[in-house]
C-alpha cells in the first residue's frame, strides 16, 4: 500500500527508497534459507550460557556506554589498544556512525560498484553525494579511479558483497597511501578469507576496519559489531554514536563468542570446505562461479536466467538472493549452508534444469 509522504519530511528523505533487506520467512515456515549470509550453525554454547546467566541488575541499570568489557577482551585478542575500538549495534551501526562523522551534507562517498547496497542509503541520509567506480578487470581494486573521486570517504567491502571477491591487503595499502579521506574497510566476511586488513590500521591514520558478529559468530539476531581505527579517530566517533548503542546482553554475548575461538573456527572451516565443493559442483553443471573468500558465492546461471532460477528455487522452498541491478540480473547469490542445505540447493537446481529440458 502506497502512502503519500507528509510535507514535513525532509525532501531528500521523501525521494529516497531505503534499504531492502533479504526476505525473511515467517515463523514456522520450513525453507532452506540461503539468502542473507547467516552462519548455518548455532552460536557457541558459551554464548547461550552467558545470556542465561545475565543478572537482573545488569538489565535494571544502563549498560556501560562504550561496552568496555568487550573492548578489553577484543583488544587483548587482536593485540591492540582498547581505545582503538568502537562498538556498535551490528556493523551497520558503525557504518552509520562513520557516515555521520566523516561525510557531511554536500560531501561525497565513493565505492567500487557493485557492492553492499546500504552504502548509497547512508550517503543519502547524510544528504551527501555518491560516486561509484567500476571494479577493474577480475574484480581488482580501481585505485586511481577511486583516488580521482576526491571523496570525503571510501567504503570498501573486503571480501566484497555480492561478489565474494577479495582485494589483497597490499593493494588496499596502495589506496590508503594515495587517498586523503577516510578509507573504511568493511570486513563483515573477513573470517572466511585468507587475510585481512587489520595491520593497515596501525600504519595509516585514515584507515578503519569494521567487523560484524552476524556471520562469523552466528549472532545475526543479536546485533553487535565493532570498528578498529587509530585512537584519535575513535575519539571523534564516540561523540557521534548513540549514548548507549550496545545493550548489556549483546556486549556480554559478544565477549563469550570471542572467547570461544575454537568453536567459531570450526564453523569457518566447514563453510570454506562447502564453499569449494558447491563452487565445483555448480561449475560441473555449466554454471560460472566467481572465486569467493566470503560465506557465499555469486553464480551466473546458464542462459542468464537469474530471476527465473531464483523464483524456481523459491517455489521449492529454497531461498537465494537475486539482485535486479545492472550486471547482476543473470546471477544469484547463494549463502553457504550446511552440507544438507547445500545438497538440497543442488537438487533444486538439477530439478529446474530437468524441467527446462522437458519444456
Tab-separated table of C-alpha atoms in Angstrom:
chain	number	residue	atom	x	y	z
A	1	UNK	CA	0.000	0.000	0.000
A	2	UNK	CA	1.429	3.387	-1.043
A	3	UNK	CA	1.371	6.281	1.438
A	4	UNK	CA	1.976	9.863	0.363
A	5	UNK	CA	4.930	11.274	2.336
A	6	UNK	CA	3.939	14.104	4.714
A	7	UNK	CA	5.210	17.530	3.623
A	8	UNK	CA	7.168	17.961	6.862
A	9	UNK	CA	9.519	15.089	5.912
A	10	UNK	CA	12.871	16.376	4.573
A	11	UNK	CA	12.812	16.416	0.731
A	12	UNK	CA	15.818	14.097	0.251
A	13	UNK	CA	14.234	11.514	2.580
A	14	UNK	CA	10.948	11.672	0.644
A	15	UNK	CA	12.814	10.989	-2.588
A	16	UNK	CA	14.906	8.030	-1.423
A	17	UNK	CA	13.938	4.350	-1.470
A	18	UNK	CA	15.503	2.983	1.716
A	19	UNK	CA	17.456	-0.241	2.187
A	20	UNK	CA	15.853	-3.526	1.069
A	21	UNK	CA	16.868	-6.450	3.328
A	22	UNK	CA	16.779	-10.048	2.113
A	23	UNK	CA	13.400	-11.711	2.583
A	24	UNK	CA	12.771	-13.437	5.922
A	25	UNK	CA	10.416	-16.424	6.102
A	26	UNK	CA	7.534	-16.192	8.550
A	27	UNK	CA	7.709	-18.106	11.848
A	28	UNK	CA	7.246	-21.849	11.368
A	29	UNK	CA	7.730	-21.685	7.586
A	30	UNK	CA	10.053	-24.515	6.505
A	31	UNK	CA	12.617	-23.265	3.996
A	32	UNK	CA	16.245	-23.795	3.052
A	33	UNK	CA	17.401	-20.239	3.759
A	34	UNK	CA	20.487	-19.351	1.719
A	35	UNK	CA	19.739	-15.678	1.001
A	36	UNK	CA	21.051	-13.447	3.817
A	37	UNK	CA	24.544	-14.812	4.575
A	38	UNK	CA	23.790	-16.059	8.076
A	39	UNK	CA	26.055	-18.710	9.564
A	40	UNK	CA	24.204	-22.065	9.304
A	41	UNK	CA	25.408	-23.217	12.741
A	42	UNK	CA	24.045	-22.117	16.138
A	43	UNK	CA	26.028	-19.777	18.399
A	44	UNK	CA	28.588	-21.267	20.782
A	45	UNK	CA	27.200	-22.920	23.944
A	46	UNK	CA	29.335	-20.429	25.840
A	47	UNK	CA	27.269	-17.582	24.335
A	48	UNK	CA	23.952	-19.168	25.311
A	49	UNK	CA	25.212	-19.814	28.840
A	50	UNK	CA	26.376	-16.185	29.191
A	51	UNK	CA	22.930	-14.934	28.114
A	52	UNK	CA	21.114	-17.278	30.519
A	53	UNK	CA	23.305	-16.145	33.425
A	54	UNK	CA	22.681	-12.395	32.955
A	55	UNK	CA	21.909	-10.824	36.331
A	56	UNK	CA	18.625	-8.833	36.602
A	57	UNK	CA	20.680	-5.910	37.932
A	58	UNK	CA	22.504	-5.723	34.579
A	59	UNK	CA	19.173	-5.032	32.880
A	60	UNK	CA	17.841	-2.625	35.503
A	61	UNK	CA	20.834	-0.331	35.025
A	62	UNK	CA	22.042	1.405	31.874
A	63	UNK	CA	24.837	-0.555	30.150
A	64	UNK	CA	28.428	0.638	30.027
A	65	UNK	CA	28.199	3.319	27.277
A	66	UNK	CA	31.297	2.077	25.444
A	67	UNK	CA	30.933	-1.708	26.088
A	68	UNK	CA	34.315	-1.756	27.829
A	69	UNK	CA	34.047	-5.405	28.881
A	70	UNK	CA	34.060	-6.253	25.158
A	71	UNK	CA	36.682	-3.660	24.213
A	72	UNK	CA	39.083	-5.085	26.800
A	73	UNK	CA	38.567	-8.642	25.518
A	74	UNK	CA	38.857	-7.676	21.826
A	75	UNK	CA	41.960	-5.523	22.424
A	76	UNK	CA	43.705	-8.466	24.092
A	77	UNK	CA	42.729	-10.916	21.358
A	78	UNK	CA	43.643	-8.558	18.484
A	79	UNK	CA	46.831	-7.259	20.115
A	80	UNK	CA	45.790	-3.592	20.016
A	81	UNK	CA	44.857	-0.827	22.482
A	82	UNK	CA	41.315	-0.635	23.900
A	83	UNK	CA	40.987	2.981	22.737
A	84	UNK	CA	41.287	1.799	19.130
A	85	UNK	CA	37.883	0.042	19.331
A	86	UNK	CA	34.334	1.369	18.947
A	87	UNK	CA	31.365	-0.999	19.357
A	88	UNK	CA	28.042	-0.789	17.547
A	89	UNK	CA	24.586	-2.290	17.135
A	90	UNK	CA	25.835	-4.508	14.303
A	91	UNK	CA	28.463	-3.225	11.878
A	92	UNK	CA	25.655	-1.346	10.054
A	93	UNK	CA	25.516	0.956	13.092
A	94	UNK	CA	29.283	1.507	12.793
A	95	UNK	CA	28.874	2.379	9.096
A	96	UNK	CA	26.151	4.882	10.037
A	97	UNK	CA	28.364	6.469	12.708
A	98	UNK	CA	31.217	6.682	10.175
A	99	UNK	CA	28.991	8.343	7.569
A	100	UNK	CA	27.781	10.874	10.155
A	101	UNK	CA	31.345	11.524	11.357
A	102	UNK	CA	33.174	11.881	8.060
A	103	UNK	CA	30.672	12.743	5.303
A	104	UNK	CA	28.723	15.968	5.742
A	105	UNK	CA	25.816	17.420	3.745
A	106	UNK	CA	27.070	18.014	0.228
A	107	UNK	CA	30.070	15.730	0.841
A	108	UNK	CA	30.974	12.667	-1.202
A	109	UNK	CA	31.140	8.926	-0.514
A	110	UNK	CA	32.928	6.769	-3.110
A	111	UNK	CA	32.974	2.994	-3.513
A	112	UNK	CA	33.522	0.359	-6.190
A	113	UNK	CA	30.273	-0.942	-7.704
A	114	UNK	CA	28.577	-3.391	-7.332
A	115	UNK	CA	28.923	-3.683	-3.567
A	116	UNK	CA	26.869	-3.607	-0.346
A	117	UNK	CA	23.619	-1.794	-1.173
A	118	UNK	CA	23.484	0.026	2.196
A	119	UNK	CA	26.327	2.418	1.247
A	120	UNK	CA	24.306	4.731	-1.035
A	121	UNK	CA	21.487	4.809	1.531
A	122	UNK	CA	23.890	6.097	4.210
A	123	UNK	CA	25.098	8.829	1.849
A	124	UNK	CA	21.512	9.835	1.049
A	125	UNK	CA	20.665	10.037	4.760
A	126	UNK	CA	23.642	12.379	5.224
A	127	UNK	CA	22.401	14.488	2.246
A	128	UNK	CA	25.719	13.611	0.573
A	129	UNK	CA	26.628	12.541	-2.962
A	130	UNK	CA	27.878	9.135	-4.074
A	131	UNK	CA	30.473	8.480	-6.749
A	132	UNK	CA	30.680	4.887	-7.931
A	133	UNK	CA	33.659	3.399	-9.710
A	134	UNK	CA	33.519	0.132	-11.641
A	135	UNK	CA	35.727	-2.687	-10.398
A	136	UNK	CA	38.777	-3.222	-12.606
A	137	UNK	CA	39.197	-6.483	-14.560
A	138	UNK	CA	38.866	-9.647	-12.455
A	139	UNK	CA	37.368	-7.561	-9.639
A	140	UNK	CA	40.691	-5.820	-8.965
A	141	UNK	CA	40.717	-2.584	-6.939
A	142	UNK	CA	40.428	0.517	-9.220
A	143	UNK	CA	42.897	2.548	-7.139
A	144	UNK	CA	43.490	5.539	-9.438
A	145	UNK	CA	39.789	5.966	-10.261
A	146	UNK	CA	38.858	5.921	-6.562
A	147	UNK	CA	41.549	8.472	-5.650
A	148	UNK	CA	40.382	10.693	-8.547
A	149	UNK	CA	36.906	10.989	-6.955
A	150	UNK	CA	38.446	13.246	-4.248
A	151	UNK	CA	35.726	11.870	-1.948
A	152	UNK	CA	35.497	12.536	1.786
A	153	UNK	CA	35.377	8.766	2.378
A	154	UNK	CA	35.750	5.496	0.513
A	155	UNK	CA	33.874	2.409	1.716
A	156	UNK	CA	35.434	-0.868	0.600
A	157	UNK	CA	33.755	-4.189	1.414
A	158	UNK	CA	36.544	-6.789	1.543
A	159	UNK	CA	35.641	-9.565	0.846
A	160	UNK	CA	33.108	-7.772	-1.321
A	161	UNK	CA	29.374	-8.406	-1.360
A	162	UNK	CA	27.723	-9.647	-3.510
A	163	UNK	CA	30.770	-10.950	-5.431
A	164	UNK	CA	32.716	-12.617	-2.586
A	165	UNK	CA	35.921	-11.418	-4.252
A	166	UNK	CA	38.924	-10.315	-2.187
A	167	UNK	CA	41.464	-7.498	-2.580
A	168	UNK	CA	44.885	-8.345	-1.079
A	169	UNK	CA	45.920	-6.028	1.806
A	170	UNK	CA	48.977	-4.908	-0.219
A	171	UNK	CA	46.617	-3.401	-2.841
A	172	UNK	CA	44.422	-1.766	-0.174
A	173	UNK	CA	47.614	-0.244	1.308
A	174	UNK	CA	48.363	1.448	-2.035
A	175	UNK	CA	44.918	3.078	-1.929
A	176	UNK	CA	45.459	4.168	1.711
A	177	UNK	CA	48.725	5.864	0.729
A	178	UNK	CA	47.229	7.806	-2.171
A	179	UNK	CA	43.871	8.757	-0.632
A	180	UNK	CA	43.493	11.596	1.905
A	181	UNK	CA	39.992	10.899	3.243
A	182	UNK	CA	38.673	8.080	5.421
A	183	UNK	CA	39.212	4.601	3.972
A	184	UNK	CA	36.720	2.292	5.668
A	185	UNK	CA	37.328	-1.407	5.031
A	186	UNK	CA	34.121	-3.311	5.747
A	187	UNK	CA	35.323	-6.748	6.882
A	188	UNK	CA	31.963	-8.353	7.651
A	189	UNK	CA	33.214	-11.513	5.868
A	190	UNK	CA	36.926	-11.374	6.772
A	191	UNK	CA	36.850	-14.512	8.934
A	192	UNK	CA	36.106	-16.594	5.822
A	193	UNK	CA	39.029	-15.044	3.874
A	194	UNK	CA	42.722	-15.873	3.646
A	195	UNK	CA	43.846	-12.497	5.067
A	196	UNK	CA	42.537	-9.195	6.479
A	197	UNK	CA	43.484	-5.518	6.646
A	198	UNK	CA	43.758	-5.046	10.420
A	199	UNK	CA	47.521	-4.357	10.217
A	200	UNK	CA	46.854	-1.366	7.926
A	201	UNK	CA	45.062	0.437	10.777
A	202	UNK	CA	48.326	0.648	12.729
A	203	UNK	CA	50.187	2.046	9.730
A	204	UNK	CA	47.682	4.505	8.219
A	205	UNK	CA	45.766	7.094	10.311
A	206	UNK	CA	42.972	7.309	7.695
A	207	UNK	CA	42.173	3.543	7.673
A	208	UNK	CA	39.338	1.958	9.648
A	209	UNK	CA	38.297	-1.696	9.713
A	210	UNK	CA	34.749	-2.728	10.664
A	211	UNK	CA	33.727	-6.212	11.793
A	212	UNK	CA	30.438	-7.978	12.498
A	213	UNK	CA	29.322	-10.830	14.774
A	214	UNK	CA	26.422	-11.674	12.443
A	215	UNK	CA	28.212	-14.064	10.095
A	216	UNK	CA	31.381	-15.349	11.730
A	217	UNK	CA	29.879	-15.871	15.201
A	218	UNK	CA	26.280	-16.889	14.283
A	219	UNK	CA	24.808	-13.831	16.037
A	220	UNK	CA	22.892	-12.013	13.277
A	221	UNK	CA	19.849	-11.806	15.566
A	222	UNK	CA	21.834	-10.193	18.380
A	223	UNK	CA	23.243	-7.136	16.510
A	224	UNK	CA	26.819	-6.487	17.524
A	225	UNK	CA	29.813	-5.162	15.600
A	226	UNK	CA	32.901	-3.051	16.105
A	227	UNK	CA	35.364	-0.738	14.383
A	228	UNK	CA	39.136	-0.581	14.755
A	229	UNK	CA	40.929	2.688	13.974
A	230	UNK	CA	43.603	4.894	15.476
A	231	UNK	CA	42.635	6.400	18.870
A	232	UNK	CA	42.140	9.961	17.548
A	233	UNK	CA	39.587	8.663	15.003
A	234	UNK	CA	37.707	6.556	17.557
A	235	UNK	CA	37.646	9.541	19.953
A	236	UNK	CA	35.751	11.629	17.377
A	237	UNK	CA	33.296	8.832	16.536
A	238	UNK	CA	32.469	8.407	20.239
A	239	UNK	CA	30.853	11.876	20.063
A	240	UNK	CA	28.581	10.771	17.218
A	241	UNK	CA	27.294	7.373	18.373
A	242	UNK	CA	24.032	6.999	20.305
A	243	UNK	CA	24.500	7.306	24.086
A	244	UNK	CA	24.042	3.575	24.758
A	245	UNK	CA	24.237	1.975	21.327
A	246	UNK	CA	25.081	-1.534	22.618
A	247	UNK	CA	22.902	-3.218	25.222
A	248	UNK	CA	24.255	-5.230	28.169
A	249	UNK	CA	23.131	-8.594	26.747
A	250	UNK	CA	24.767	-8.143	23.336
A	251	UNK	CA	28.081	-6.972	24.844
A	252	UNK	CA	28.116	-9.932	27.246
A	253	UNK	CA	27.283	-12.430	24.469
A	254	UNK	CA	29.904	-10.946	22.129
A	255	UNK	CA	32.592	-11.431	24.789
A	256	UNK	CA	31.560	-15.082	25.206
A	257	UNK	CA	31.582	-15.596	21.422
A	258	UNK	CA	35.038	-14.100	21.081
A	259	UNK	CA	36.342	-16.293	23.914
A	260	UNK	CA	35.282	-19.435	22.025
A	261	UNK	CA	37.562	-19.069	19.009
A	262	UNK	CA	37.862	-22.831	18.638
A	263	UNK	CA	34.110	-23.255	18.075
A	264	UNK	CA	33.944	-20.302	15.652
A	265	UNK	CA	36.929	-21.559	13.647
A	266	UNK	CA	35.258	-24.966	13.200
A	267	UNK	CA	32.256	-23.316	11.534
A	268	UNK	CA	34.536	-21.161	9.345
A	269	UNK	CA	36.469	-24.224	8.174
A	270	UNK	CA	33.271	-26.146	7.401
A	271	UNK	CA	31.935	-23.190	5.391
A	272	UNK	CA	35.207	-22.852	3.442
A	273	UNK	CA	35.122	-26.569	2.589
A	274	UNK	CA	31.475	-26.443	1.494
A	275	UNK	CA	32.158	-23.252	-0.480
A	276	UNK	CA	34.814	-25.100	-2.510
A	277	UNK	CA	32.531	-28.124	-3.028
A	278	UNK	CA	29.493	-26.060	-4.072
A	279	UNK	CA	31.612	-23.969	-6.453
A	280	UNK	CA	32.989	-27.099	-8.129
A	281	UNK	CA	29.617	-28.879	-8.377
A	282	UNK	CA	27.929	-25.818	-9.902
A	283	UNK	CA	30.755	-25.431	-12.427
A	284	UNK	CA	30.257	-29.058	-13.428
A	285	UNK	CA	26.579	-28.214	-14.068
A	286	UNK	CA	27.659	-25.492	-16.509
A	287	UNK	CA	27.475	-22.532	-14.132
A	288	UNK	CA	30.111	-19.814	-13.880
A	289	UNK	CA	31.095	-19.099	-10.238
A	290	UNK	CA	33.371	-16.306	-9.024
A	291	UNK	CA	36.157	-17.412	-6.652
A	292	UNK	CA	34.823	-16.386	-3.229
A	293	UNK	CA	36.527	-15.554	0.068
A	294	UNK	CA	33.190	-14.988	1.864
A	295	UNK	CA	30.459	-17.290	3.229
A	296	UNK	CA	28.533	-17.071	-0.043
A	297	UNK	CA	29.119	-17.392	-3.779
A	298	UNK	CA	27.939	-15.316	-6.736
A	299	UNK	CA	26.947	-17.698	-9.513
A	300	UNK	CA	25.989	-16.929	-13.128
A	301	UNK	CA	23.005	-19.015	-14.225
A	302	UNK	CA	23.205	-20.899	-17.539
A	303	UNK	CA	21.279	-18.938	-20.164
A	304	UNK	CA	21.420	-15.821	-17.961
A	305	UNK	CA	18.210	-16.864	-16.179
A	306	UNK	CA	18.849	-15.212	-12.800
A	307	UNK	CA	15.305	-14.202	-11.899
A	308	UNK	CA	13.796	-17.456	-13.222
A	309	UNK	CA	16.257	-19.545	-11.206
A	310	UNK	CA	15.589	-17.517	-8.043
A	311	UNK	CA	11.819	-17.899	-8.466
A	312	UNK	CA	12.063	-21.586	-9.403
A	313	UNK	CA	14.095	-22.355	-6.290
A	314	UNK	CA	11.736	-20.276	-4.144
A	315	UNK	CA	8.819	-22.440	-5.331
A	316	UNK	CA	10.748	-25.413	-3.938
A	317	UNK	CA	11.248	-23.679	-0.561
A	318	UNK	CA	14.861	-22.707	-1.258
A	319	UNK	CA	15.669	-19.009	-0.767
A	320	UNK	CA	18.646	-17.417	-2.561
A	321	UNK	CA	19.277	-13.727	-3.309
A	322	UNK	CA	18.545	-12.127	-6.674
A	323	UNK	CA	19.661	-8.553	-7.400
A	324	UNK	CA	17.697	-6.738	-10.096
A	325	UNK	CA	20.629	-4.449	-10.901
A	326	UNK	CA	22.830	-3.874	-13.954
A	327	UNK	CA	25.454	-6.611	-14.282
A	328	UNK	CA	23.715	-8.901	-11.774
A	329	UNK	CA	20.437	-9.966	-13.423
A	330	UNK	CA	21.972	-13.180	-14.807
A	331	UNK	CA	23.278	-14.178	-11.353
A	332	UNK	CA	22.130	-15.397	-7.946
A	333	UNK	CA	23.969	-15.092	-4.645
A	334	UNK	CA	23.974	-18.267	-2.585
A	335	UNK	CA	24.839	-18.363	1.123
A	336	UNK	CA	26.908	-21.413	2.071
A	337	UNK	CA	24.735	-23.583	4.304
A	338	UNK	CA	25.233	-26.941	5.996
A	339	UNK	CA	26.154	-29.823	3.697
A	340	UNK	CA	22.493	-30.959	3.803
A	341	UNK	CA	21.234	-27.480	2.819
A	342	UNK	CA	23.782	-27.254	0.006
A	343	UNK	CA	22.721	-30.686	-1.238
A	344	UNK	CA	19.077	-29.519	-1.226
A	345	UNK	CA	20.099	-26.491	-3.281
A	346	UNK	CA	21.981	-28.628	-5.826
A	347	UNK	CA	18.978	-30.960	-6.033
A	348	UNK	CA	16.685	-27.991	-6.612
A	349	UNK	CA	18.923	-26.622	-9.381
A	350	UNK	CA	19.118	-30.018	-11.094
A	351	UNK	CA	15.322	-30.245	-10.834
A	352	UNK	CA	14.964	-26.881	-12.552
A	353	UNK	CA	17.277	-27.799	-15.434
A	354	UNK	CA	15.406	-31.101	-15.889
A	355	UNK	CA	12.116	-29.153	-16.083
A	356	UNK	CA	13.669	-26.743	-18.616
A	357	UNK	CA	14.816	-29.632	-20.801
A	358	UNK	CA	11.393	-31.264	-20.620
A	359	UNK	CA	9.785	-27.964	-21.677
